[in-house]
């Protein structure tokens, strides 16, 4: 079975989605790996950057997004069909990347997420219903070498469903005081969840994102974080591995990330300069750690 990797940070807007989408595209296109991206975020950013909005809207109406999966549990129905929900060959690159599939999210999840704790907990479950996603996708997992999960900036029930099935999680992080402040909290909460549910997720590491080379603070935070990564895990200041690859803040062609702006190659999408190379390096580094 393939590796399942979640992208998590409780802080919003740190580049989780952009990084997850890029990793999915690079693994699928450059490395010819079969990839499924699961968009667990009700903001649906990954979904709309990988597929046509009208087609997605129709699927949502037909119950072919993650909304229906959770709705079924609330309403005791069984409309959701994983094989219909997964969209094959997604991305605005080359009219769709052969090895890249998407399990789309839905804005409707915003309305139902507060009711989710009312779903009766499963047989194996102590506190909350976190096995729903696992039950739904287990029949398709064998098709994929990688499943990447884009998480919303919280540890609500929908996110926990992703964490429950993950082998690893990546923490994209802006190297400033406020953004790094919450890392121990993420590590602690995920570790508690892992123990409570006897699941197996491990931190793969922190990826520094939106790095500003002109910022003295950003420059000083990188060695500081690396220092913390070398502490014993029992130390309160410990953080997991800091990826060597750093994703800079770039005023790049934002248009290219729009689904409607079709491009032929990843180089066209991510620019011929550094951004393409950075995501390529990030993908290669990730492959060393799985
Ligand atoms: N390296 C970068 N350089 C410049 N802009 C970026 C970079 N990474 C992401 N962005 C832009 O910043 C915004 C936030 O990025 P993104 O949506 O990936 O963050 P996020 O952590 O997923 O946010 P949320 O918590 O809301 O899900 C987006 O408009 C995205 O296009
Ligand atoms: Mg996001």
Tab-separated table of N, CA and C in Angstrom, residues 25-109:
chain	number	residue	atom	x	y	z
A	25	UNK	N	1.556	17.174	-7.934
A	25	UNK	CA	1.844	17.299	-9.365
A	25	UNK	C	3.249	16.788	-9.702
A	26	UNK	N	4.213	17.117	-8.852
A	26	UNK	CA	5.593	16.689	-9.133
A	26	UNK	C	5.752	15.176	-8.965
A	27	UNK	N	5.131	14.603	-7.937
A	27	UNK	CA	5.225	13.146	-7.757
A	27	UNK	C	4.586	12.430	-8.943
A	28	UNK	N	3.458	12.965	-9.403
A	28	UNK	CA	2.723	12.301	-10.486
A	28	UNK	C	3.409	12.490	-11.836
A	29	UNK	N	3.887	13.692	-12.102
A	29	UNK	CA	4.384	13.975	-13.439
A	29	UNK	C	5.885	13.686	-13.573
A	30	UNK	N	6.673	14.178	-12.631
A	30	UNK	CA	8.129	13.994	-12.747
A	30	UNK	C	8.561	12.581	-12.337
A	31	UNK	N	7.838	12.011	-11.370
A	31	UNK	CA	8.271	10.709	-10.843
A	31	UNK	C	7.331	9.577	-11.255
A	32	UNK	N	6.331	9.899	-12.032
A	32	UNK	CA	5.377	8.902	-12.541
A	32	UNK	C	4.783	8.020	-11.455
A	33	UNK	N	4.543	8.630	-10.302
A	33	UNK	CA	3.902	7.901	-9.208
A	33	UNK	C	2.395	8.110	-9.304
A	34	UNK	N	1.648	7.092	-8.926
A	34	UNK	CA	0.197	7.229	-8.934
A	34	UNK	C	-0.194	7.959	-7.642
A	35	UNK	N	-0.829	9.126	-7.794
A	35	UNK	CA	-1.099	9.983	-6.627
A	35	UNK	C	-2.593	10.292	-6.494
A	36	UNK	N	-3.092	10.229	-5.261
A	36	UNK	CA	-4.442	10.709	-4.959
A	36	UNK	C	-4.306	11.882	-3.998
A	37	UNK	N	-4.882	13.029	-4.367
A	37	UNK	CA	-4.914	14.153	-3.433
A	37	UNK	C	-6.312	14.204	-2.815
A	38	UNK	N	-6.365	14.192	-1.492
A	38	UNK	CA	-7.653	14.311	-0.794
A	38	UNK	C	-7.735	15.718	-0.223
A	39	UNK	N	-8.766	16.453	-0.636
A	39	UNK	CA	-8.942	17.821	-0.130
A	39	UNK	C	-9.907	17.783	1.054
A	40	UNK	N	-9.359	17.831	2.269
A	40	UNK	CA	-10.219	17.771	3.460
A	40	UNK	C	-10.675	19.150	3.913
A	41	UNK	N	-10.248	20.190	3.196
A	41	UNK	CA	-10.536	21.549	3.651
A	41	UNK	C	-11.826	22.087	3.031
A	42	UNK	N	-12.817	22.442	3.883
A	42	UNK	CA	-14.065	23.017	3.355
A	42	UNK	C	-13.844	24.301	2.546
A	43	UNK	N	-12.665	24.907	2.670
A	43	UNK	CA	-12.379	26.084	1.830
A	43	UNK	C	-12.198	25.682	0.364
A	44	UNK	N	-11.978	24.404	0.121
A	44	UNK	CA	-11.904	23.806	-1.229
A	44	UNK	C	-10.817	24.390	-2.138
A	45	UNK	N	-9.767	24.954	-1.554
A	45	UNK	CA	-8.739	25.588	-2.397
A	45	UNK	C	-8.011	24.603	-3.312
A	46	UNK	N	-7.655	23.450	-2.774
A	46	UNK	CA	-6.943	22.461	-3.606
A	46	UNK	C	-7.869	21.971	-4.721
A	47	UNK	N	-9.139	21.736	-4.371
A	47	UNK	CA	-10.107	21.246	-5.364
A	47	UNK	C	-10.216	22.199	-6.549
A	48	UNK	N	-10.440	23.486	-6.257
A	48	UNK	CA	-10.666	24.406	-7.380
A	48	UNK	C	-9.384	24.758	-8.135
A	49	UNK	N	-8.222	24.465	-7.531
A	49	UNK	CA	-7.012	24.711	-8.325
A	49	UNK	C	-6.672	23.489	-9.179
A	50	UNK	N	-7.343	22.363	-8.940
A	50	UNK	CA	-7.032	21.156	-9.721
A	50	UNK	C	-8.119	20.736	-10.698
A	51	UNK	N	-9.349	21.271	-10.537
A	51	UNK	CA	-10.398	20.868	-11.494
A	51	UNK	C	-11.300	22.044	-11.869
A	52	UNK	N	-12.022	21.855	-12.933
A	52	UNK	CA	-12.931	22.875	-13.431
A	52	UNK	C	-14.060	23.103	-12.420
A	53	UNK	N	-14.304	24.386	-12.103
A	53	UNK	CA	-15.260	24.715	-11.055
A	53	UNK	C	-16.687	24.246	-11.384
A	54	UNK	N	-17.046	24.328	-12.658
A	54	UNK	CA	-18.415	23.925	-13.029
A	54	UNK	C	-18.597	22.421	-12.860
A	55	UNK	N	-17.584	21.671	-13.286
A	55	UNK	CA	-17.646	20.210	-13.157
A	55	UNK	C	-17.715	19.817	-11.682
A	56	UNK	N	-16.973	20.552	-10.859
A	56	UNK	CA	-16.965	20.279	-9.419
A	56	UNK	C	-18.343	20.582	-8.807
A	57	UNK	N	-18.932	21.688	-9.224
A	57	UNK	CA	-20.241	22.084	-8.722
A	57	UNK	C	-21.277	20.982	-9.011
A	58	UNK	N	-21.217	20.443	-10.242
A	58	UNK	CA	-22.149	19.363	-10.620
A	58	UNK	C	-21.937	18.130	-9.754
A	59	UNK	N	-20.663	17.793	-9.523
A	59	UNK	CA	-20.362	16.626	-8.689
A	59	UNK	C	-20.887	16.834	-7.269
A	60	UNK	N	-20.748	18.048	-6.782
A	60	UNK	CA	-21.196	18.349	-5.425
A	60	UNK	C	-22.715	18.147	-5.320
A	61	UNK	N	-23.430	18.614	-6.361
A	61	UNK	CA	-24.886	18.455	-6.406
A	61	UNK	C	-25.293	16.984	-6.428
A	62	UNK	N	-24.469	16.169	-7.125
A	62	UNK	CA	-24.807	14.741	-7.260
A	62	UNK	C	-24.337	13.902	-6.070
A	63	UNK	N	-23.783	14.546	-5.073
A	63	UNK	CA	-23.296	13.779	-3.912
A	63	UNK	C	-21.976	13.091	-4.165
A	64	UNK	N	-21.167	13.668	-5.084
A	64	UNK	CA	-19.887	13.036	-5.405
A	64	UNK	C	-18.691	13.822	-4.875
A	65	UNK	N	-18.852	14.389	-3.677
A	65	UNK	CA	-17.716	15.033	-2.995
A	65	UNK	C	-17.718	14.538	-1.548
A	66	UNK	N	-16.710	14.977	-0.786
A	66	UNK	CA	-16.598	14.514	0.609
A	66	UNK	C	-17.787	14.921	1.468
A	67	UNK	N	-18.536	15.936	1.026
A	67	UNK	CA	-19.714	16.342	1.779
A	67	UNK	C	-20.659	15.154	1.966
A	68	UNK	N	-20.901	14.420	0.866
A	68	UNK	CA	-21.857	13.314	0.926
A	68	UNK	C	-21.392	12.209	1.874
A	69	UNK	N	-20.087	11.991	1.900
A	69	UNK	CA	-19.548	10.958	2.798
A	69	UNK	C	-19.952	11.242	4.247
A	70	UNK	N	-19.757	12.493	4.668
A	70	UNK	CA	-20.069	12.830	6.060
A	70	UNK	C	-21.575	12.981	6.279
A	71	UNK	N	-22.271	13.470	5.248
A	71	UNK	CA	-23.728	13.596	5.332
A	71	UNK	C	-24.385	12.227	5.525
A	72	UNK	N	-23.875	11.238	4.802
A	72	UNK	CA	-24.392	9.871	4.934
A	72	UNK	C	-24.367	9.411	6.385
A	73	UNK	N	-23.269	9.751	7.061
A	73	UNK	CA	-23.128	9.298	8.451
A	73	UNK	C	-24.130	10.012	9.350
A	74	UNK	N	-24.384	11.299	9.040
A	74	UNK	CA	-25.327	12.064	9.857
A	74	UNK	C	-26.763	11.624	9.602
A	75	UNK	N	-27.037	11.313	8.324
A	75	UNK	CA	-28.423	11.029	7.936
A	75	UNK	C	-28.705	9.544	7.785
A	76	UNK	N	-27.704	8.742	8.112
A	76	UNK	CA	-27.822	7.278	7.987
A	76	UNK	C	-28.261	6.855	6.578
A	77	UNK	N	-27.637	7.476	5.571
A	77	UNK	CA	-27.875	7.091	4.179
A	77	UNK	C	-26.580	6.484	3.642
A	78	UNK	N	-26.621	5.972	2.406
A	78	UNK	CA	-25.363	5.471	1.839
A	78	UNK	C	-25.272	5.827	0.356
A	79	UNK	N	-25.304	7.114	0.095
A	79	UNK	CA	-25.268	7.631	-1.270
A	79	UNK	C	-23.828	7.695	-1.799
A	80	UNK	N	-22.875	8.023	-0.924
A	80	UNK	CA	-21.496	8.256	-1.361
A	80	UNK	C	-20.879	7.003	-1.977
A	81	UNK	N	-20.271	7.193	-3.152
A	81	UNK	CA	-19.579	6.090	-3.827
A	81	UNK	C	-18.176	6.589	-4.176
A	82	UNK	N	-17.184	6.027	-3.531
A	82	UNK	CA	-15.814	6.514	-3.682
A	82	UNK	C	-15.364	6.501	-5.153
A	83	UNK	N	-15.785	5.485	-5.894
A	83	UNK	CA	-15.330	5.383	-7.296
A	83	UNK	C	-15.922	6.482	-8.171
A	84	UNK	N	-17.118	6.930	-7.808
A	84	UNK	CA	-17.710	8.044	-8.564
A	84	UNK	C	-17.131	9.373	-8.111
A	85	UNK	N	-16.782	9.450	-6.834
A	85	UNK	CA	-16.320	10.736	-6.284
A	85	UNK	C	-14.928	11.109	-6.781
A	86	UNK	N	-14.042	10.123	-6.908
A	86	UNK	CA	-12.662	10.435	-7.316
A	86	UNK	C	-12.630	10.935	-8.760
A	87	UNK	N	-11.981	12.078	-8.945
A	87	UNK	CA	-11.845	12.649	-10.293
A	87	UNK	C	-10.473	12.231	-10.818
A	88	UNK	N	-10.459	11.626	-11.986
A	88	UNK	CA	-9.198	11.148	-12.554
A	88	UNK	C	-8.533	12.249	-13.384
A	89	UNK	N	-7.229	12.182	-13.482
A	89	UNK	CA	-6.434	13.070	-14.353
A	89	UNK	C	-6.767	14.547	-14.100
A	90	UNK	N	-6.458	15.015	-12.910
A	90	UNK	CA	-6.730	16.423	-12.615
A	90	UNK	C	-5.485	17.279	-12.821
A	91	UNK	N	-5.646	18.584	-12.700
A	91	UNK	CA	-4.617	19.643	-12.806
A	91	UNK	C	-4.793	20.422	-14.114
A	92	UNK	N	-4.318	21.661	-14.058
A	92	UNK	CA	-4.370	22.504	-15.263
A	92	UNK	C	-3.132	22.300	-16.133
A	93	UNK	N	-2.291	21.336	-15.746
A	93	UNK	CA	-1.099	21.058	-16.547
A	93	UNK	C	-1.417	19.977	-17.575
A	94	UNK	N	-1.159	20.288	-18.834
A	94	UNK	CA	-1.322	19.314	-19.917
A	94	UNK	C	-2.736	18.766	-20.041
A	95	UNK	N	-3.731	19.565	-19.655
A	95	UNK	CA	-5.124	19.112	-19.755
A	95	UNK	C	-5.441	18.020	-18.729
A	96	UNK	N	-4.595	17.890	-17.724
A	96	UNK	CA	-4.790	16.849	-16.699
A	96	UNK	C	-3.564	15.953	-16.643
A	97	UNK	N	-3.131	15.625	-15.433
A	97	UNK	CA	-1.944	14.782	-15.276
A	97	UNK	C	-2.399	13.325	-15.107
A	98	UNK	N	-1.907	12.478	-16.007
A	98	UNK	CA	-2.358	11.080	-16.061
A	98	UNK	C	-2.374	10.383	-14.695
A	99	UNK	N	-1.353	10.581	-13.902
A	99	UNK	CA	-1.258	9.833	-12.646
A	99	UNK	C	-1.850	10.545	-11.439
A	100	UNK	N	-2.537	11.661	-11.672
A	100	UNK	CA	-3.009	12.449	-10.525
A	100	UNK	C	-4.536	12.477	-10.408
A	101	UNK	N	-5.038	11.931	-9.318
A	101	UNK	CA	-6.482	11.895	-9.063
A	101	UNK	C	-6.814	12.754	-7.835
A	102	UNK	N	-8.086	13.149	-7.753
A	102	UNK	CA	-8.516	14.052	-6.672
A	102	UNK	C	-9.815	13.561	-6.032
A	103	UNK	N	-9.834	13.574	-4.710
A	103	UNK	CA	-11.100	13.378	-3.993
A	103	UNK	C	-11.524	14.770	-3.537
A	104	UNK	N	-12.531	15.353	-4.202
A	104	UNK	CA	-12.841	16.768	-3.989
A	104	UNK	C	-13.568	17.069	-2.675
A	105	UNK	N	-13.351	18.291	-2.226
A	105	UNK	CA	-14.015	18.786	-1.024
A	105	UNK	C	-15.308	19.503	-1.420
A	106	UNK	N	-15.950	20.100	-0.426
A	106	UNK	CA	-17.193	20.819	-0.686
A	106	UNK	C	-17.366	21.939	0.319
A	107	UNK	N	-17.834	23.088	-0.169
A	107	UNK	CA	-18.113	24.213	0.740
A	107	UNK	C	-19.186	23.830	1.755
A	108	UNK	N	-20.034	22.869	1.372
A	108	UNK	CA	-21.111	22.413	2.258
A	108	UNK	C	-20.600	21.824	3.562
A	109	UNK	N	-19.330	21.408	3.574
A	109	UNK	CA	-18.764	20.848	4.819
A	109	UNK	C	-18.744	21.886	5.938
